PDB file of C-alpha atoms and ligand atoms in Angstrom:
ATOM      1  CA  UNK A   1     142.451  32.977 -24.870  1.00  0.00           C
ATOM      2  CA  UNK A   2     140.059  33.284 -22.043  1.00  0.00           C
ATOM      3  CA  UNK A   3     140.803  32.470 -18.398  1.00  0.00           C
ATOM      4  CA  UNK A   4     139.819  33.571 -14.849  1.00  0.00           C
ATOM      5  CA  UNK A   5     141.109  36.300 -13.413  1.00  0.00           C
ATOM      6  CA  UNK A   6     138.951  36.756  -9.990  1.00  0.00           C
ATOM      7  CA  UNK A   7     140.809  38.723  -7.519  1.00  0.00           C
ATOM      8  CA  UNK A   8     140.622  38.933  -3.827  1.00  0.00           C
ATOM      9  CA  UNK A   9     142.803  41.621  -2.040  1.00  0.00           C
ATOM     10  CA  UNK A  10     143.139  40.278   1.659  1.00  0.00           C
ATOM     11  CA  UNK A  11     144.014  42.846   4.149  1.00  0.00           C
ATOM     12  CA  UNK A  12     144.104  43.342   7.740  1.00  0.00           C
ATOM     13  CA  UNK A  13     146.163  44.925   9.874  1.00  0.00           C
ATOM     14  CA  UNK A  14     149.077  43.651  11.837  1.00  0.00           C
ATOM     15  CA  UNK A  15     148.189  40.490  13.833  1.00  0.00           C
ATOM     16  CA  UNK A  16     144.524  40.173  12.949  1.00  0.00           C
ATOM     17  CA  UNK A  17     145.509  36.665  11.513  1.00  0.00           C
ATOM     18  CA  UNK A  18     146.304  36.778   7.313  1.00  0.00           C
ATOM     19  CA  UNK A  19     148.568  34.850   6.875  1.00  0.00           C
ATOM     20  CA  UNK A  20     146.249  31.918   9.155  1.00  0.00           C
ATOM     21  CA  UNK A  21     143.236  32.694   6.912  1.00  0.00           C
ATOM     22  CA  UNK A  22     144.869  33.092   3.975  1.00  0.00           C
ATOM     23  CA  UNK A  23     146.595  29.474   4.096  1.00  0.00           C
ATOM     24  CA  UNK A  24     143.283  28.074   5.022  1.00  0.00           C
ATOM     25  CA  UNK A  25     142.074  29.714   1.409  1.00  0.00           C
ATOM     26  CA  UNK A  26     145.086  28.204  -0.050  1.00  0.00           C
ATOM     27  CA  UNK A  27     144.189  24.333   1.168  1.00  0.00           C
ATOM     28  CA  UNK A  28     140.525  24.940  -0.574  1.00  0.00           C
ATOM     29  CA  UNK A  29     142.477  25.755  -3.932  1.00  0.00           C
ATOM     30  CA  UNK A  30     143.205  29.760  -4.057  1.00  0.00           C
ATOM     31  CA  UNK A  31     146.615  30.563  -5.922  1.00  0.00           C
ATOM     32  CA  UNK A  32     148.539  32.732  -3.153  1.00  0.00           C
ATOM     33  CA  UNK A  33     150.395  35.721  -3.976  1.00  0.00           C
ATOM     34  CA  UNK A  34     151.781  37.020  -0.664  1.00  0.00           C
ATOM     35  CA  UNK A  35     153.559  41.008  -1.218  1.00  0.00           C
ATOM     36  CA  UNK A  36     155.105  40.748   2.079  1.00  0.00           C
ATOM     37  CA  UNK A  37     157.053  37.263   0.813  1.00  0.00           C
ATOM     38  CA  UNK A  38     157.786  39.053  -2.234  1.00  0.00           C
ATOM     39  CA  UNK A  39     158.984  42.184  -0.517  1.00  0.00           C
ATOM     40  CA  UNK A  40     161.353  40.050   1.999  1.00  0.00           C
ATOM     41  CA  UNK A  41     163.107  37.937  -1.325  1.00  0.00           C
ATOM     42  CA  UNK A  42     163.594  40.727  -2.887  1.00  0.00           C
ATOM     43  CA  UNK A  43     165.662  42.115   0.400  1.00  0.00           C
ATOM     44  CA  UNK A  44     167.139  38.715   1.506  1.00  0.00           C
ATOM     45  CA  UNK A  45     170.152  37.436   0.175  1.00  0.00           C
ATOM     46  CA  UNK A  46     170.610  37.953  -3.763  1.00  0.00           C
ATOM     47  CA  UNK A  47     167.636  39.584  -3.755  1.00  0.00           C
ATOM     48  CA  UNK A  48     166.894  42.071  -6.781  1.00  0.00           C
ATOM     49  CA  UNK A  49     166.452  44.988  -4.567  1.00  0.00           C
ATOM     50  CA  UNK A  50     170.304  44.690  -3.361  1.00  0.00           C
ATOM     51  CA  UNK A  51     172.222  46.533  -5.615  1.00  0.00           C
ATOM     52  CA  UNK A  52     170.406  49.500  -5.458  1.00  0.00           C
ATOM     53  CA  UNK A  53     169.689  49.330  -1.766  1.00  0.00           C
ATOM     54  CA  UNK A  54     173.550  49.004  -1.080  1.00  0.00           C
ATOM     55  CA  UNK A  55     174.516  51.813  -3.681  1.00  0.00           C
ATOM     56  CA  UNK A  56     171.649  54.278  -2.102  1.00  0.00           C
ATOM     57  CA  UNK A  57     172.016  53.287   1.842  1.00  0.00           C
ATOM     58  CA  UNK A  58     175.734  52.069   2.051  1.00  0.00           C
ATOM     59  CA  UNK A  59     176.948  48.815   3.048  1.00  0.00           C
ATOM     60  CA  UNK A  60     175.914  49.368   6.998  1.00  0.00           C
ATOM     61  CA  UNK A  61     172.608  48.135   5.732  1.00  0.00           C
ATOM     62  CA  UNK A  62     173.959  45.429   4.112  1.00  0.00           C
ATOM     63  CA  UNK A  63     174.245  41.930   6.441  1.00  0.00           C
ATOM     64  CA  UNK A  64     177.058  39.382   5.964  1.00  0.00           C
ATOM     65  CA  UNK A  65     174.621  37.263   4.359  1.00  0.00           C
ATOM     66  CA  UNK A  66     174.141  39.897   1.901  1.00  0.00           C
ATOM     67  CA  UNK A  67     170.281  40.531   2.816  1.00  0.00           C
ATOM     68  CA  UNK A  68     169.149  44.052   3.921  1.00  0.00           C
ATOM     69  CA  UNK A  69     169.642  44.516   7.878  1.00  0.00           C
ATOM     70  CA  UNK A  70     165.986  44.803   8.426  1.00  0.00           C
ATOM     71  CA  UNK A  71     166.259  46.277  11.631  1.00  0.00           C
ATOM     72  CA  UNK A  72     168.714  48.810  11.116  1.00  0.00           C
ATOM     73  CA  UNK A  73     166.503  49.922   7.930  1.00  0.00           C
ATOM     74  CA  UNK A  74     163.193  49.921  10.638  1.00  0.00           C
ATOM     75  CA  UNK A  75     164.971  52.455  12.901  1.00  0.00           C
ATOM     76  CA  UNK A  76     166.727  54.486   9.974  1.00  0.00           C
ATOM     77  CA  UNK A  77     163.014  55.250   8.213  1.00  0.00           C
ATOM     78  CA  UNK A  78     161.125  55.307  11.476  1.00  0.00           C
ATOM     79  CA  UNK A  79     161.576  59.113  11.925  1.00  0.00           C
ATOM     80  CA  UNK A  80     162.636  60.050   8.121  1.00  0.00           C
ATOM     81  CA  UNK A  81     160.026  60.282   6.027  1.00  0.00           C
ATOM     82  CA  UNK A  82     161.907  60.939   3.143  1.00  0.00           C
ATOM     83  CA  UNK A  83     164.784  57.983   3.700  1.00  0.00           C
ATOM     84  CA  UNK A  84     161.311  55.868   4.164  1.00  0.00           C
ATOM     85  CA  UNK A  85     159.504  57.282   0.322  1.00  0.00           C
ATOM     86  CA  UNK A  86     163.301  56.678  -0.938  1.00  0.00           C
ATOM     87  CA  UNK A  87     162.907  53.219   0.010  1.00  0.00           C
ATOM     88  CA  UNK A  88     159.604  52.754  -1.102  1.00  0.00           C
ATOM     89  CA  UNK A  89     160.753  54.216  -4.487  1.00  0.00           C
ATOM     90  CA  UNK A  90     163.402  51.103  -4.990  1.00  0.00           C
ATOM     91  CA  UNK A  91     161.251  48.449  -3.937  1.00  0.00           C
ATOM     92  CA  UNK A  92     158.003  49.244  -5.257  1.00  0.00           C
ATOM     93  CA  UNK A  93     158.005  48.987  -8.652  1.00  0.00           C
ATOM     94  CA  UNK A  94     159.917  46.255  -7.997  1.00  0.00           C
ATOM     95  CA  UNK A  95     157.235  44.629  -5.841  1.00  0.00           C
ATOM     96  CA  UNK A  96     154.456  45.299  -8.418  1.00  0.00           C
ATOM     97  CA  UNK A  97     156.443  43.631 -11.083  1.00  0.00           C
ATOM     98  CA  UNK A  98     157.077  40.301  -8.660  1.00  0.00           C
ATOM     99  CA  UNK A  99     153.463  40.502  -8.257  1.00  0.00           C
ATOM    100  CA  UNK A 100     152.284  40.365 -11.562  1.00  0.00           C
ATOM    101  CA  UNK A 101     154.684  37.798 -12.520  1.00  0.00           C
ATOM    102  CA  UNK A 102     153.408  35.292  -9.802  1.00  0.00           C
ATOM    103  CA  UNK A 103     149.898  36.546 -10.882  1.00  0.00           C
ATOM    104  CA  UNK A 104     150.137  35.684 -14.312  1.00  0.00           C
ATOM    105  CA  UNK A 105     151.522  32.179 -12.932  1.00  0.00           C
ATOM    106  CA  UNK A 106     148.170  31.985 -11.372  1.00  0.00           C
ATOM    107  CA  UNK A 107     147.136  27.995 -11.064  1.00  0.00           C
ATOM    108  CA  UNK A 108     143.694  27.509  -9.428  1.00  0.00           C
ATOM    109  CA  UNK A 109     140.111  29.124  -8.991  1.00  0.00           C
ATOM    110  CA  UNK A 110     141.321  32.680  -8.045  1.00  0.00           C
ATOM    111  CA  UNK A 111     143.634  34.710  -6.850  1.00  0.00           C
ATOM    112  CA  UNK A 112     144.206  36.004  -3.785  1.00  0.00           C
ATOM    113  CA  UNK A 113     147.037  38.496  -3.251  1.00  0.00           C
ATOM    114  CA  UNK A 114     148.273  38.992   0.718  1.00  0.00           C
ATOM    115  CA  UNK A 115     148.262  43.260   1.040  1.00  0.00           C
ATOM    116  CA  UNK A 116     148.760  43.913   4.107  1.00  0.00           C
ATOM    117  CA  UNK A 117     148.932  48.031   3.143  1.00  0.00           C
ATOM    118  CA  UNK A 118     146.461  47.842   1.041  1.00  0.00           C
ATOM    119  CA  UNK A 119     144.006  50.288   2.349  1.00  0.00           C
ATOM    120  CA  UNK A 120     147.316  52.448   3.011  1.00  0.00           C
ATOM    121  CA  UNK A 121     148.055  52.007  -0.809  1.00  0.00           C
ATOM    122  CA  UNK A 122     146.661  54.428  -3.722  1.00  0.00           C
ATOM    123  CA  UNK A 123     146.460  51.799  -6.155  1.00  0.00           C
ATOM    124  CA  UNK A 124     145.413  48.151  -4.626  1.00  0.00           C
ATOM    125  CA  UNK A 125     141.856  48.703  -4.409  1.00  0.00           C
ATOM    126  CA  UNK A 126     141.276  49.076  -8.160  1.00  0.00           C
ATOM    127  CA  UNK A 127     143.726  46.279  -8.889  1.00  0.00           C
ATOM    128  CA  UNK A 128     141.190  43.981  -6.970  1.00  0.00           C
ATOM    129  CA  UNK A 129     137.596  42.897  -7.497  1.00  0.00           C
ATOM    130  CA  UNK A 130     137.307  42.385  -3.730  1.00  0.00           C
ATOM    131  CA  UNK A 131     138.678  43.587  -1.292  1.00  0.00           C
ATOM    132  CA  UNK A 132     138.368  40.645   2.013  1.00  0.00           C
ATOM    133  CA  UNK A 133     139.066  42.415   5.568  1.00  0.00           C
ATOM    134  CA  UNK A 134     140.621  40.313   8.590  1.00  0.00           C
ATOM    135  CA  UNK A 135     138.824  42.205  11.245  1.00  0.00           C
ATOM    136  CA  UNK A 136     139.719  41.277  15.339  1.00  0.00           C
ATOM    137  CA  UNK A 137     139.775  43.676  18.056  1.00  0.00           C
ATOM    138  CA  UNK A 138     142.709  45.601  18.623  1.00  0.00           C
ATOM    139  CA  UNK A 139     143.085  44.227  22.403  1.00  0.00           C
ATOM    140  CA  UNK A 140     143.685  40.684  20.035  1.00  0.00           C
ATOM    141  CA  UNK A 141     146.117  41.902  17.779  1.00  0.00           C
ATOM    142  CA  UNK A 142     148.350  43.522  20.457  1.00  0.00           C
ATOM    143  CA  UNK A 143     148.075  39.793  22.291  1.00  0.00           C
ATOM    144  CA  UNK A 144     148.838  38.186  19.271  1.00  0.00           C
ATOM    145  CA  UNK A 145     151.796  40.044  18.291  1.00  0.00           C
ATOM    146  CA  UNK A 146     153.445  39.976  21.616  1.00  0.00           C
ATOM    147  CA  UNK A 147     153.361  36.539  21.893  1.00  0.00           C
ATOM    148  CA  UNK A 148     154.033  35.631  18.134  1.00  0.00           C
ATOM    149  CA  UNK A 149     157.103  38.316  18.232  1.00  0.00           C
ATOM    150  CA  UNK A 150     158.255  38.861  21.835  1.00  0.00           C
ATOM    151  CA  UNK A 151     157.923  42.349  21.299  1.00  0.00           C
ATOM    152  CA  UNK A 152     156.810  45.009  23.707  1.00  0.00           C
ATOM    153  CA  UNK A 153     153.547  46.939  24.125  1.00  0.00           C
ATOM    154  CA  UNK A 154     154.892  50.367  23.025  1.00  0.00           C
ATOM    155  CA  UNK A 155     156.470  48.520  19.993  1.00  0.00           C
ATOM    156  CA  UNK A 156     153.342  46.656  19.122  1.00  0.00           C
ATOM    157  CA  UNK A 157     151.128  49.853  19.577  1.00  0.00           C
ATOM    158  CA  UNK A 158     153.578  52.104  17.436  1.00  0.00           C
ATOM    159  CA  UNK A 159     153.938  49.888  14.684  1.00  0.00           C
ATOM    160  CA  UNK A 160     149.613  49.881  14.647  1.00  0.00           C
ATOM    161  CA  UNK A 161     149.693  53.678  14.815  1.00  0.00           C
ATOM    162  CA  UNK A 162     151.525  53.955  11.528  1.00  0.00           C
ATOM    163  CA  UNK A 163     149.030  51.405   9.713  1.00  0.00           C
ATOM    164  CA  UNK A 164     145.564  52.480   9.082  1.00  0.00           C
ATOM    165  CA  UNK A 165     142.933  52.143  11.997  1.00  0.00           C
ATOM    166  CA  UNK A 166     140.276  49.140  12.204  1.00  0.00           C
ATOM    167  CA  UNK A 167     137.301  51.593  11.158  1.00  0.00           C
ATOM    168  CA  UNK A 168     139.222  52.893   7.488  1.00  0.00           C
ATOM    169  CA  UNK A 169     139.747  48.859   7.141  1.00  0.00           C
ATOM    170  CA  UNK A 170     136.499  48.317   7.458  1.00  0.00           C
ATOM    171  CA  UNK A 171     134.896  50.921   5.184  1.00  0.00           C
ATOM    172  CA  UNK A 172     137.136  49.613   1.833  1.00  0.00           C
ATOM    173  CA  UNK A 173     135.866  45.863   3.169  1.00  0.00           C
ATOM    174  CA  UNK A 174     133.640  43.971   0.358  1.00  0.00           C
ATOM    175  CA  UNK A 175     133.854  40.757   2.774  1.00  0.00           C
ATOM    176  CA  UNK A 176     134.537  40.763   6.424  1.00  0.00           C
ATOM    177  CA  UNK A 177     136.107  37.866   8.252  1.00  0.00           C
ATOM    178  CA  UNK A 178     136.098  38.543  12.306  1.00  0.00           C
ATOM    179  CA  UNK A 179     138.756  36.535  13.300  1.00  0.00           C
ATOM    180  CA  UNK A 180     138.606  36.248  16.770  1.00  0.00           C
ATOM    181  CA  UNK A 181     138.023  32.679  18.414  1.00  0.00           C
ATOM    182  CA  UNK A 182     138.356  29.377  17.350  1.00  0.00           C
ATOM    183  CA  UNK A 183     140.291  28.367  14.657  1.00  0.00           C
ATOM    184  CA  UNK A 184     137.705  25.979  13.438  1.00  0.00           C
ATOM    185  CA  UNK A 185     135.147  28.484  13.251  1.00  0.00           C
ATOM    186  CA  UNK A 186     137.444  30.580  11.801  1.00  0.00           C
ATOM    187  CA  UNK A 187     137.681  27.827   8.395  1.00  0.00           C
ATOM    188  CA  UNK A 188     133.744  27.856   8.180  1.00  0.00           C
ATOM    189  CA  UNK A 189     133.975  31.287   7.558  1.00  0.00           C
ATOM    190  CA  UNK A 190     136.539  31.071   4.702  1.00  0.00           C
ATOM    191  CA  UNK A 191     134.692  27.815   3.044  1.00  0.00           C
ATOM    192  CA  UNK A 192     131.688  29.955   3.219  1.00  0.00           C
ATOM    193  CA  UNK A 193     133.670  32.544   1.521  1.00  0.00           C
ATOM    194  CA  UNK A 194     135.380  30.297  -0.712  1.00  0.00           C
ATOM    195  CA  UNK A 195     131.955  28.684  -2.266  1.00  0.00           C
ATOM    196  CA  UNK A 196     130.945  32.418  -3.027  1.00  0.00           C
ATOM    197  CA  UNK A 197     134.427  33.363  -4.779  1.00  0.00           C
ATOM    198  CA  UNK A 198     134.569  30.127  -6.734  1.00  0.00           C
ATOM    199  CA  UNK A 199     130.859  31.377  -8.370  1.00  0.00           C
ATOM    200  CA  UNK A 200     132.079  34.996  -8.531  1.00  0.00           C
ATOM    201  CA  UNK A 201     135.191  33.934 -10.412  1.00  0.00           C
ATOM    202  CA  UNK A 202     132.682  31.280 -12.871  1.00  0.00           C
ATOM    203  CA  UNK A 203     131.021  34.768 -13.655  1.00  0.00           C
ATOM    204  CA  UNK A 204     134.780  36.976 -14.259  1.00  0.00           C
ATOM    205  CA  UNK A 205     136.218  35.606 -17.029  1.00  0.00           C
ATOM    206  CA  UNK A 206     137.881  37.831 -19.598  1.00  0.00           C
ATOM    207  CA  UNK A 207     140.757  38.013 -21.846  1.00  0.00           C
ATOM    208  CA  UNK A 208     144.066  36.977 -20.635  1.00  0.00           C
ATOM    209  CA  UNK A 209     145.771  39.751 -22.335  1.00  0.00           C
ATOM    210  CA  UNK A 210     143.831  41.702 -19.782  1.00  0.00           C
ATOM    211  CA  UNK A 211     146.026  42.109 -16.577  1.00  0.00           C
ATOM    212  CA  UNK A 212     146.510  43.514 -13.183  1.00  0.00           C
TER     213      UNK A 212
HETATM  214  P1  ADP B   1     149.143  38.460  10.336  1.00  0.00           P
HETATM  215  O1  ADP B   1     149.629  37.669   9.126  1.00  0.00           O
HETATM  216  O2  ADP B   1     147.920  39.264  10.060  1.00  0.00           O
HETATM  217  O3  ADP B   1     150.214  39.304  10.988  1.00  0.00           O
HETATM  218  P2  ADP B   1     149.010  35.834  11.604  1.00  0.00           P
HETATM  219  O4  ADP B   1     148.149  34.998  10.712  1.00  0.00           O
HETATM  220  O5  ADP B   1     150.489  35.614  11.545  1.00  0.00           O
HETATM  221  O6  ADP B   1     148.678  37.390  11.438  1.00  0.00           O
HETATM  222  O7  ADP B   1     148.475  35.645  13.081  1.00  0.00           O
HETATM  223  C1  ADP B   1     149.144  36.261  14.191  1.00  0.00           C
HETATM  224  C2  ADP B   1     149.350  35.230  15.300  1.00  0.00           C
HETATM  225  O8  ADP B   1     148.109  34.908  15.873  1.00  0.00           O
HETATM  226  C3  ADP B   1     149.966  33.923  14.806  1.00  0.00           C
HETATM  227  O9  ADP B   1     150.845  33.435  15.770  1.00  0.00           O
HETATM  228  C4  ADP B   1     148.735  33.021  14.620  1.00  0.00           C
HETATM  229  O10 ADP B   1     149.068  31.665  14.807  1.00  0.00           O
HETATM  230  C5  ADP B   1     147.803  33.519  15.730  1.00  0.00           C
HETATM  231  N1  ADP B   1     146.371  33.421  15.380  1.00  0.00           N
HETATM  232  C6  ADP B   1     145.766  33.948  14.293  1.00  0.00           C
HETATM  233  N2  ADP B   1     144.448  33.714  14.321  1.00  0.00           N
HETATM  234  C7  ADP B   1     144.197  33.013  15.449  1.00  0.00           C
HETATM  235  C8  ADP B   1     143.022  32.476  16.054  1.00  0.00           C
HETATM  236  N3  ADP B   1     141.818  32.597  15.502  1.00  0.00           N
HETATM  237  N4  ADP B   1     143.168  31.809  17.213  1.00  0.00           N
HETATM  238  C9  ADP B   1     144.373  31.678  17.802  1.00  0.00           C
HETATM  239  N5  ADP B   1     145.531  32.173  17.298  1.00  0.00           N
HETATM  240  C10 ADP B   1     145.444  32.831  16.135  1.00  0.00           C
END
């Protein structure tokens, strides 16, 4: 069988606006497949990554509700390196099986997949054939955040000093979107975007045994 399996990998660093431009993608008829939704099931109630967090952690990371105390686990890794790549080692393999599973339920012209580490990760920008930046100053993102979280400066800055800078973003960038300003301009940059996917994805069609 022979389907289409154009992929964007949207990226952008923390408050530059992806989830806002990726919904407005969404509404012109890209499939979604968000890893930081995927990541949060699998560490909310029931979720797959549970057991194993609980047996390797202990139950102090373990809410009522039986979902991972996401704060608690923030502060534990912040400093520990290792206690961080242990994490990372549960959840994923798990996340990259999630993914592929929503991918192959792929209805619509293309895919997009939210990464928000993707220039962070080793293996994203080969699973991609674009890679779409969401590029605003970093004045902007520190705004946004505050207001969107209630968090402080120091907390917004430290959290942007462990993901990769606005420059190494914008190196790995096949398409830029500068998303500072009005939200209206902001959607005639995506439908401009969007016409040029649709064609690139009329033009990527290949086996669907062929995956991610
Ligand atoms: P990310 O998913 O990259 O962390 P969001 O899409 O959640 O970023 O955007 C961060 C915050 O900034 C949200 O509260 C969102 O509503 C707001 N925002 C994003 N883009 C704009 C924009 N162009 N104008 C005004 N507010 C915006």
């Amino acid at each position: 069988m022979v389907t289409k399996t154009f992929t964007v990998g949207l990226t952008g660093g923390i408050g530059s606006g992806k989830t806002t431009v990726a919904n407005m993608f969404a509404e012109l008829g890209a499939y979604l497949v968000d890893t930081d939704l995927i990541a949060h099931q699998l560490t909310g109630a029931n979720g797959t990554a549970m057991e194993t967090i609980q047996r390797e952690f202990g139950a102090d990371f373990i809410l009522a509700t039986g979902a991972m105390d996401r704060a608690k686990m923030r502060e534990h890794i912040f400093s520990r390196p290792e206690e961080k790549k242990r994490l990372e080692n549960i959840l994923h393999p798990l996340i990259r099986t999630e993914t592929e599973l929503a991918a192959k339920r792929m209805q619509g012209d293309y895919t997009i997949f939210v990464v928000p580490l993707l220039v962070e990760s080793t293996s994203w920008k080969q699973r991609v054939n674009r890679v779409l930046v969401i590029d605003c100053s970093e004045a902007t993102q520190v705004q946004r955040v505050m207001n969107r979280n209630g968090m402080t400066l120091e907390q917004v800055m430290s959290i942007m000093k462990a993901q990769a800078s606005r420059e190494q973003r914008l190196q790995v960038a096949d398409d830029i979107i500068l998303n500072e300003g009005d939200l209206n301009e902001i959607r005639a940059q995506v439908a401009l975007l969007h016409e040029k996917y649709l064609k690139l994805s009329e033009t990527t069609e290949t086996n669907s045994t062929q995956c991610l």
